[in-house]
CSV table of C-alpha atoms in Angstrom, one decimal:
chain,number,residue,atom,x,y,z
A,1,MET,CA,25.1,-30.4,19.1
A,2,GLU,CA,24.9,-29.9,15.4
A,3,HIS,CA,21.1,-30.0,14.7
A,4,GLN,CA,20.3,-32.9,11.8
A,5,PRO,CA,17.8,-31.5,9.0
A,6,SER,CA,15.4,-33.8,9.0
A,7,ARG,CA,13.6,-35.5,6.0
A,8,LEU,CA,11.3,-32.6,5.3
A,9,GLU,CA,13.5,-30.0,5.7
A,10,TYR,CA,16.2,-32.2,3.3
A,11,LEU,CA,13.7,-32.5,0.5
A,12,PHE,CA,12.6,-28.8,1.0
A,13,GLU,CA,15.8,-27.6,0.8
A,14,ARG,CA,16.6,-29.3,-2.5
A,15,SER,CA,13.0,-28.2,-3.9
A,16,CYS,CA,14.4,-25.0,-3.2
A,17,GLN,CA,17.7,-26.0,-5.0
A,18,GLN,CA,15.5,-27.3,-8.1
A,19,ALA,CA,17.4,-30.7,-7.5
A,20,LEU,CA,14.6,-33.0,-6.7
A,21,SER,CA,13.7,-36.5,-8.4
A,22,ASP,CA,10.5,-37.1,-10.0
A,23,ALA,CA,10.2,-39.4,-6.7
A,24,GLU,CA,11.7,-37.1,-4.1
A,25,ARG,CA,8.9,-34.6,-5.5
A,26,GLN,CA,6.4,-36.9,-4.4
A,27,GLU,CA,8.0,-37.5,-1.0
A,28,LEU,CA,7.9,-34.4,-0.2
A,29,ASP,CA,4.7,-33.3,-1.4
A,30,SER,CA,3.6,-36.5,1.0
A,31,LEU,CA,5.0,-35.4,4.0
A,32,MET,CA,4.0,-31.7,3.8
A,33,GLU,CA,0.5,-32.7,4.0
A,34,ALA,CA,0.6,-34.5,6.9
A,35,PRO,CA,-1.2,-32.3,9.8
A,36,GLU,CA,1.4,-33.1,12.0
A,37,ALA,CA,4.0,-30.9,10.4
A,38,ALA,CA,2.1,-27.6,9.9
A,39,ALA,CA,4.3,-26.1,11.7
A,40,GLN,CA,7.1,-27.2,11.0
A,41,VAL,CA,5.9,-26.6,7.1
A,42,ASP,CA,4.9,-22.8,8.2
A,43,ALA,CA,8.5,-22.3,9.7
A,44,LEU,CA,10.0,-23.3,6.7
A,45,LEU,CA,8.3,-21.2,4.3
A,46,ARG,CA,8.3,-18.3,6.4
A,47,ALA,CA,12.2,-18.9,6.7
A,48,SER,CA,12.2,-18.9,2.9
A,49,TRP,CA,10.1,-15.9,2.5
A,50,GLU,CA,12.3,-13.5,4.9
A,51,GLN,CA,15.2,-14.7,2.7
A,52,THR,CA,13.6,-14.0,-0.6
A,53,GLU,CA,14.7,-10.9,-2.4
A,54,ASP,CA,12.4,-8.7,-4.5
A,55,ASP,CA,14.5,-8.2,-8.0
A,56,GLY,CA,11.5,-6.6,-9.7
A,57,SER,CA,12.3,-8.8,-12.5
A,58,LEU,CA,8.4,-10.1,-12.9
A,59,SER,CA,5.7,-8.4,-15.0
A,60,LEU,CA,2.3,-7.4,-13.7
A,61,ASP,CA,0.5,-9.6,-16.1
A,62,LYS,CA,3.0,-12.4,-14.9
A,63,ARG,CA,2.3,-11.7,-11.3
A,64,HIS,CA,-1.5,-12.4,-12.2
A,65,LYS,CA,-0.7,-15.3,-13.6
A,66,MET,CA,0.8,-16.7,-11.1
A,67,ALA,CA,-1.7,-15.4,-8.5
A,68,GLY,CA,-4.3,-17.0,-10.8
A,69,TYR,CA,-2.5,-20.1,-10.6
A,70,ILE,CA,-2.3,-20.2,-6.9
A,71,ILE,CA,-5.6,-19.1,-6.0
A,72,GLY,CA,-7.0,-21.7,-8.1
A,73,GLY,CA,-6.1,-23.9,-5.3
A,74,ARG,CA,-4.3,-26.6,-7.6
A,75,ARG,CA,-1.4,-28.2,-4.8
A,76,GLN,CA,1.2,-30.0,-7.3
A,77,ARG,CA,1.3,-26.4,-9.5
A,78,MET,CA,1.3,-24.5,-6.6
A,79,MET,CA,4.1,-26.3,-5.6
A,80,ALA,CA,6.0,-26.5,-8.8
A,81,LEU,CA,5.8,-22.4,-8.6
A,82,LEU,CA,6.9,-21.9,-4.8
A,83,ILE,CA,9.8,-24.0,-6.2
A,84,SER,CA,10.9,-22.9,-9.7
A,85,TRP,CA,9.9,-18.8,-8.6
A,86,ARG,CA,11.7,-19.0,-5.0
A,87,ALA,CA,14.1,-16.0,-6.0
A,88,VAL,CA,11.1,-13.5,-7.0
A,89,ALA,CA,8.5,-14.8,-4.5
A,90,ALA,CA,8.1,-11.4,-2.7
A,91,ALA,CA,7.8,-9.4,-6.5
A,92,ALA,CA,5.0,-12.2,-7.5
A,93,ALA,CA,3.1,-9.8,-4.7
A,94,ILE,CA,0.1,-12.7,-4.0
A,95,VAL,CA,1.0,-15.2,-2.1
A,96,ALA,CA,1.5,-15.1,2.1
A,97,SER,CA,4.6,-16.9,3.7
A,98,VAL,CA,1.9,-18.0,6.8
A,99,GLY,CA,-0.8,-18.8,4.4
A,100,VAL,CA,1.2,-20.8,1.3
A,101,TYR,CA,0.6,-24.0,3.1
A,102,ARG,CA,-3.0,-23.4,4.1
A,103,TRP,CA,-3.7,-22.4,0.2
A,104,MET,CA,-2.2,-25.7,-0.5
A,105,GLN,CA,-5.0,-27.5,1.8
A,106,PRO,CA,-7.8,-28.9,-0.1
A,107,HIS,CA,-11.0,-25.9,1.0
A,108,PRO,CA,-12.9,-26.9,3.4
A,109,THR,CA,-16.2,-28.4,3.1
A,110,ASN,CA,-18.0,-27.0,5.7
A,111,ASN,CA,-19.9,-23.9,6.3
A,112,SER,CA,-17.2,-22.1,8.4
A,113,LYS,CA,-16.4,-20.0,5.0
A,114,PRO,CA,-19.1,-17.1,5.0
A,115,ALA,CA,-20.5,-15.9,1.1
A,116,VAL,CA,-20.0,-12.1,0.1
A,117,VAL,CA,-23.2,-10.8,0.2
A,118,ALA,CA,-21.9,-8.1,-2.7
A,119,ASP,CA,-19.2,-7.9,-3.9
A,120,MET,CA,-16.8,-4.6,-3.9
A,121,LEU,CA,-15.4,-3.7,-7.2
A,122,ALA,CA,-11.4,-2.0,-6.1
A,123,GLY,CA,-10.8,1.4,-6.1
A,124,ARG,CA,-9.9,3.0,-9.6
A,125,GLU,CA,-8.8,6.6,-11.0
A,126,GLY,CA,-10.6,9.2,-9.8
A,127,ALA,CA,-10.5,12.1,-7.4
A,128,ILE,CA,-13.1,15.8,-6.6
A,129,LEU,CA,-12.0,18.8,-7.1
A,130,THR,CA,-12.6,22.2,-5.2
A,131,LEU,CA,-12.1,25.3,-7.1
A,132,SER,CA,-11.0,29.1,-5.4
A,133,ASP,CA,-14.7,29.5,-5.2
A,134,GLY,CA,-16.1,26.4,-3.6
A,135,SER,CA,-17.4,25.2,-6.7
A,136,THR,CA,-16.5,21.3,-7.0
A,137,VAL,CA,-15.9,18.9,-10.1
A,138,VAL,CA,-15.8,15.2,-10.2
A,139,LEU,CA,-12.5,13.8,-12.3
A,140,ASP,CA,-13.7,10.3,-13.0
A,141,SER,CA,-14.5,10.2,-16.3
A,142,LEU,CA,-14.1,13.5,-18.0
A,143,LYS,CA,-12.2,13.6,-21.5
A,144,ASP,CA,-8.5,15.2,-22.4
A,145,GLY,CA,-9.2,19.1,-22.7
A,146,LYS,CA,-9.2,22.2,-20.8
A,147,LEU,CA,-10.7,22.1,-17.4
A,148,LEU,CA,-10.8,25.1,-15.9
A,149,GLN,CA,-9.1,28.9,-16.5
A,150,GLU,CA,-8.1,30.5,-12.8
A,151,LYS,CA,-7.2,34.0,-12.9
A,152,ALA,CA,-3.5,32.3,-11.6
A,153,GLY,CA,-3.4,29.5,-14.3
A,154,ASN,CA,-5.2,27.2,-16.2
A,155,ALA,CA,-5.4,23.7,-15.2
A,156,VAL,CA,-5.6,20.8,-17.9
A,157,LEU,CA,-6.3,16.9,-18.0
A,158,GLN,CA,-4.0,15.1,-20.1
A,159,HIS,CA,-4.5,10.9,-20.4
A,160,GLY,CA,-6.3,11.5,-17.1
A,161,GLN,CA,-4.4,13.6,-14.9
A,162,LEU,CA,-4.7,16.8,-14.0
A,163,ALA,CA,-2.4,19.4,-15.1
A,164,TYR,CA,-1.8,23.1,-14.4
A,165,GLU,CA,0.2,25.5,-16.6
A,166,GLN,CA,1.6,28.6,-14.9
A,167,LYS,CA,0.5,31.6,-16.1
A,168,SER,CA,4.1,33.5,-16.4
A,169,GLU,CA,2.9,36.7,-16.1
A,170,GLN,CA,1.7,35.6,-12.4
A,171,THR,CA,4.2,36.5,-9.8
A,172,ASN,CA,2.4,38.4,-7.3
A,173,GLY,CA,-1.1,39.2,-6.0
A,174,PRO,CA,-3.5,37.6,-4.0
A,175,VAL,CA,-2.7,33.4,-3.4
A,176,VAL,CA,-5.2,31.4,-5.3
A,177,TYR,CA,-5.8,27.9,-3.9
A,178,ASN,CA,-7.3,24.6,-5.4
A,179,SER,CA,-8.0,21.6,-3.7
A,180,ILE,CA,-8.4,17.7,-4.2
A,181,THR,CA,-9.9,15.1,-2.2
A,182,THR,CA,-9.8,11.1,-3.1
A,183,PRO,CA,-13.0,10.0,-1.1
A,184,ARG,CA,-12.1,6.1,-0.2
A,185,GLY,CA,-12.0,4.1,-3.0
A,186,ARG,CA,-10.1,6.2,-5.2
A,187,GLN,CA,-6.7,7.6,-6.3
A,188,TYR,CA,-5.2,10.3,-8.7
A,189,HIS,CA,-2.0,11.8,-9.6
A,190,LEU,CA,-2.0,15.5,-10.5
A,191,GLN,CA,0.8,17.4,-12.1
A,192,LEU,CA,1.3,20.9,-9.6
A,193,PRO,CA,2.3,24.2,-11.3
A,194,ASP,CA,6.1,23.8,-10.7
A,195,GLY,CA,6.4,20.6,-12.3
A,196,SER,CA,6.2,18.6,-9.1
A,197,ARG,CA,4.5,15.5,-9.1
A,198,VAL,CA,1.5,14.1,-6.7
A,199,TRP,CA,0.0,10.3,-6.3
A,200,LEU,CA,-2.4,10.5,-4.0
A,201,ASN,CA,-3.5,7.7,-2.1
A,202,ALA,CA,-7.6,7.1,-1.4
A,203,ALA,CA,-9.0,9.3,1.7
A,204,THR,CA,-6.6,11.8,0.9
A,205,THR,CA,-6.8,15.5,0.3
A,206,LEU,CA,-4.4,18.0,-1.0
A,207,ARG,CA,-4.5,21.7,-1.0
A,208,TYR,CA,-2.0,23.7,-3.6
A,209,PRO,CA,-1.9,27.2,-5.1
A,210,VAL,CA,-2.8,27.0,-8.6
A,211,ALA,CA,0.2,29.3,-9.5
A,212,PHE,CA,3.5,29.2,-7.1
A,213,THR,CA,4.7,32.8,-6.0
A,214,GLY,CA,6.7,34.3,-3.5
A,215,ASN,CA,10.0,32.6,-2.8
A,216,GLU,CA,8.7,29.5,-1.4
A,217,ARG,CA,6.3,26.8,-2.6
A,218,SER,CA,3.8,25.5,-0.1
A,219,VAL,CA,1.0,22.5,0.1
A,220,GLU,CA,-1.1,21.0,2.3
A,221,VAL,CA,-1.8,17.7,2.5
A,222,SER,CA,-3.9,14.4,4.9
A,223,GLY,CA,-4.3,10.9,3.8
A,224,GLU,CA,-1.4,9.7,2.3
A,225,ALA,CA,0.0,10.6,-0.7
A,226,TYR,CA,3.7,10.5,-2.7
A,227,PHE,CA,5.6,13.6,-4.3
A,228,GLU,CA,8.7,13.7,-6.9
A,229,ILE,CA,9.7,17.8,-5.8
A,230,ALA,CA,10.9,19.4,-9.5
A,231,GLN,CA,13.8,21.3,-8.5
A,232,ASP,CA,14.4,25.1,-8.1
A,233,ALA,CA,17.2,26.0,-5.2
A,234,GLY,CA,15.3,29.9,-4.9
A,235,LYS,CA,12.2,28.3,-4.1
A,236,PRO,CA,12.1,25.4,-1.4
A,237,PHE,CA,9.4,23.0,-1.4
A,238,ARG,CA,6.8,22.5,1.8
A,239,VAL,CA,4.7,20.4,2.5
A,240,HIS,CA,2.0,21.1,6.0
A,241,PHE,CA,0.6,18.5,7.4
A,242,THR,CA,-1.2,16.7,10.2
A,243,SER,CA,1.2,15.5,13.0
A,244,ASN,CA,-1.0,15.2,15.7
A,245,SER,CA,-4.3,14.7,17.6
A,246,ALA,CA,-5.7,18.4,17.2
A,247,ASN,CA,-6.0,17.6,13.5
A,248,ASP,CA,-3.7,20.9,12.9
A,249,LYS,CA,-1.7,21.1,10.2
A,250,ASP,CA,1.2,21.6,12.2
A,251,GLY,CA,3.8,18.8,10.6
A,252,LEU,CA,6.7,20.1,8.2
A,253,ILE,CA,8.6,19.2,5.1
A,254,ASN,CA,11.3,21.2,3.7
A,255,VAL,CA,12.8,20.2,0.8
A,256,LEU,CA,14.8,21.0,-3.1
A,257,GLY,CA,14.4,18.3,-5.0
A,258,THR,CA,13.6,14.8,-4.1
A,259,SER,CA,11.0,11.8,-4.1
A,260,PHE,CA,9.3,10.9,-0.8
A,261,ASN,CA,5.6,9.7,0.6
A,262,ILE,CA,3.7,10.8,3.4
A,263,SER,CA,1.5,9.4,5.4
A,264,ALA,CA,-1.0,10.8,7.4
A,265,TYR,CA,-4.4,9.7,8.5
A,266,GLN,CA,-5.5,10.2,11.2
A,267,ASP,CA,-6.8,6.8,11.8
A,268,ASP,CA,-3.7,5.7,12.5
A,269,MET,CA,-0.9,6.0,15.3
A,270,ALA,CA,1.3,8.3,13.8
A,271,ALA,CA,2.8,10.5,10.7
A,272,LYS,CA,5.1,8.6,8.6
A,273,VAL,CA,7.6,10.0,6.3
A,274,THR,CA,9.7,8.4,4.5
A,275,LEU,CA,12.6,9.1,1.7
A,276,ILE,CA,12.9,7.7,-1.6
A,277,THR,CA,15.4,10.4,-3.0
A,278,GLY,CA,17.0,13.2,-2.1
A,279,LYS,CA,16.8,14.8,1.4
A,280,VAL,CA,14.6,16.6,3.3
A,281,MET,CA,14.0,18.2,7.3
A,282,VAL,CA,11.0,16.5,8.8
A,283,LYS,CA,9.9,19.1,12.2
A,284,PRO,CA,6.6,17.7,13.9
A,285,SER,CA,5.7,21.1,14.1
A,286,LEU,CA,6.0,24.2,12.9
A,287,THR,CA,7.5,26.0,16.6
A,288,SER,CA,9.5,22.4,17.6
A,289,THR,CA,13.2,22.7,17.7
A,290,ASN,CA,12.9,18.7,17.1
A,291,GLU,CA,14.0,18.3,13.6
A,292,ASN,CA,15.3,15.4,11.6
A,293,ILE,CA,17.6,15.2,8.5
A,294,LEU,CA,16.2,12.4,6.6
A,295,MET,CA,18.6,10.4,4.1
A,296,PRO,CA,17.1,8.0,1.2
A,297,GLY,CA,15.7,5.0,3.3
A,298,GLN,CA,14.7,6.2,6.1
A,299,GLN,CA,11.7,6.9,7.8
A,300,ALA,CA,10.5,9.5,10.4
A,301,ALA,CA,7.5,8.4,12.5
A,302,LEU,CA,5.6,11.5,14.4
A,303,LYS,CA,3.5,9.7,16.8
A,304,TYR,CA,-0.2,11.8,17.1
A,305,GLY,CA,-0.8,13.8,20.8
A,306,SER,CA,3.0,14.6,20.4
A,307,ASN,CA,4.2,17.7,19.2
A,308,THR,CA,7.9,16.8,19.9
A,309,GLY,CA,8.4,13.2,19.4
A,310,MET,CA,9.5,11.1,16.6
A,311,THR,CA,11.6,8.9,15.7
A,312,VAL,CA,13.5,7.8,12.5
A,313,LEU,CA,14.8,4.3,11.5
A,314,PRO,CA,15.8,2.4,8.3
A,315,ALA,CA,12.5,2.2,6.0
A,316,ASP,CA,11.0,-0.4,4.4
A,317,THR,CA,10.7,1.2,0.7
A,318,ALA,CA,8.8,-1.4,-1.5
A,319,ARG,CA,6.2,-1.2,1.7
A,320,THR,CA,5.7,2.3,1.7
A,321,LEU,CA,5.5,2.4,-2.0
A,322,ALA,CA,3.0,-0.5,-2.7
A,323,TRP,CA,-0.2,1.2,-2.8
A,324,LYS,CA,1.5,3.6,-5.2
A,325,ASN,CA,2.4,0.8,-7.5
A,326,GLY,CA,-0.6,-1.1,-7.1
A,327,ILE,CA,-0.3,-3.2,-4.4
A,328,MET,CA,-1.8,-3.9,-1.0
A,329,ASN,CA,1.6,-5.2,1.1
A,330,LEU,CA,0.5,-6.9,4.0
A,331,HIS,CA,3.8,-7.7,5.4
A,332,ASN,CA,4.0,-8.9,8.7
A,333,MET,CA,0.9,-6.4,9.8
A,334,PRO,CA,-1.7,-6.8,12.1
A,335,LEU,CA,-5.1,-7.5,11.0
A,336,SER,CA,-5.9,-3.9,12.2
A,337,GLU,CA,-3.8,-2.5,10.1
A,338,VAL,CA,-5.1,-4.6,7.0
A,339,MET,CA,-8.9,-3.8,7.7
A,340,LYS,CA,-7.8,0.1,6.9
A,341,GLN,CA,-6.3,-0.6,3.8
A,342,ILE,CA,-9.5,-2.4,2.8
A,343,SER,CA,-11.6,0.3,4.4
A,344,ARG,CA,-10.1,2.9,1.7
A,345,TRP,CA,-9.6,0.9,-0.9
A,346,TYR,CA,-12.4,-0.7,-1.5
A,347,ASN,CA,-14.7,2.1,0.4
A,348,ILE,CA,-16.6,-0.4,3.0
A,349,ASP,CA,-17.6,0.0,6.7
A,350,ILE,CA,-15.6,-2.0,8.9
A,351,ALA,CA,-16.9,-3.1,12.2
A,352,TYR,CA,-15.6,-5.7,15.4
A,353,GLU,CA,-17.4,-8.6,16.9
A,354,GLY,CA,-15.5,-7.9,20.8
A,355,ALA,CA,-11.7,-7.5,21.0
A,356,ILE,CA,-9.7,-7.4,16.8
A,357,PRO,CA,-8.4,-11.0,16.9
A,358,ASP,CA,-4.9,-11.0,17.1
A,359,ILE,CA,-4.3,-12.2,13.5
A,360,THR,CA,-1.1,-11.6,11.8
A,361,PHE,CA,-0.7,-11.4,7.7
A,362,TRP,CA,2.2,-12.1,5.2
A,363,GLY,CA,3.1,-11.2,1.6
A,364,GLU,CA,1.1,-8.9,-0.9
A,365,ILE,CA,-1.9,-8.8,-3.2
A,366,SER,CA,-2.7,-7.2,-6.1
A,367,ARG,CA,-4.9,-3.9,-5.2
A,368,SER,CA,-6.8,-4.7,-8.5
A,369,GLU,CA,-8.5,-7.7,-7.3
A,370,ASN,CA,-12.3,-7.8,-6.0
A,371,LEU,CA,-13.0,-7.5,-2.2
A,372,SER,CA,-14.2,-11.2,-2.1
A,373,THR,CA,-10.4,-12.1,-3.7
A,374,VAL,CA,-9.2,-10.3,-1.4
A,375,LEU,CA,-11.4,-12.1,1.7
A,376,GLU,CA,-10.5,-15.5,0.6
A,377,PHE,CA,-7.2,-14.6,0.6
A,378,MET,CA,-7.1,-13.2,4.3
A,379,SER,CA,-9.6,-17.0,5.1
A,380,ALA,CA,-6.9,-18.9,4.7
A,381,SER,CA,-4.6,-17.3,7.7
A,382,GLY,CA,-8.0,-17.1,10.0
A,383,LEU,CA,-10.1,-14.3,9.0
A,384,LYS,CA,-14.3,-15.3,9.7
A,385,TYR,CA,-16.0,-12.4,9.2
A,386,LYS,CA,-19.9,-11.7,7.7
A,387,PHE,CA,-21.9,-8.5,5.7
A,388,ASP,CA,-24.5,-6.6,7.4
A,389,ASP,CA,-27.9,-6.6,5.7
A,390,ASN,CA,-27.2,-3.9,3.4
A,391,GLY,CA,-24.6,-5.0,2.9
A,392,THR,CA,-21.7,-1.7,3.3
A,393,LYS,CA,-20.3,-3.2,6.5
A,394,LEU,CA,-18.0,-5.5,7.0
A,395,ILE,CA,-17.7,-7.3,10.6
A,396,VAL,CA,-15.1,-9.1,11.9
A,397,ARG,CA,-16.4,-12.0,13.7
A,398,LYS,CA,-14.5,-13.7,16.7
A,399,SER,CA,-12.0,-16.4,16.7
């Protein structure tokens, strides 16, 4: 028997088509308020969200304005936004489909929502540079200009970005290495001596030579980084990364000219290589015969604890690159994974009271928001939390 849409479904579909009369809009608002309709409303909103395509047409400024309207809790304005911007809701990077209806509900007046002891600012640009002699330079607030002079090349700050200038006469001799580390709460962008560019997410270290000599270009990374590789067919680019639980730089990516993202945090379940453009070859270890050629839009997942296991699947590239684009992507993400992002970006420790609550989040939120705003957003989907006495540890409470 063919499914006959309910009055709520009918009005919701008309709202998505922007075809509601004023009277129908009021009726839809009333139907969505009814407690017995909560499950159906969540299902409609989730289906609408999953059918949405991000056309990238909204500026970040407009996304923030939309976020301000929504988080302001104005019910009618929320409905207008949901209807008017349905076609670009995913690009708005501000609401979770599961939490949309809950944002429309009046905030509870009881004391169930914990107060933030000391709000945490969002992460920012900054890193620590370690030179070949072991000395360190904090890059957070240095002015533009020549930063250092190594035997093989100079490092210059240009508009807050570290760039290396390889000396043309340097072709042989001992390799001189620098490394750059982004602590929790920092991210950074630099240009390597060959012109390749690298963006580092929080809690990431990149080790590289200040001049690429010989017949290859080789770097090491732990954490998460996005690479845009300068083409040089005579010198293939290689990225060594941690691919097993022994914390060795076993994983290998062979590149000619391409862009890709590598996520190799040791507290994750697997290292992931996501190809955006070009072509790369991925191996789980230097000696492994198991290797895969990735095509754009594919992701190789290398499970920790295995030197041979590798799975290649289609990638959600928008989700993969969200961090680089200033977005915290929580789409279909369990609480434990969300908390890893929060710990790294807001430089805060996470603890749990008992088992990790079974909560899944949907949607996105700007990485420029303070921690209190992110937690407010997550509380709408059932998160309960508190801070320790020092305000430096976020404790997830039992449901």
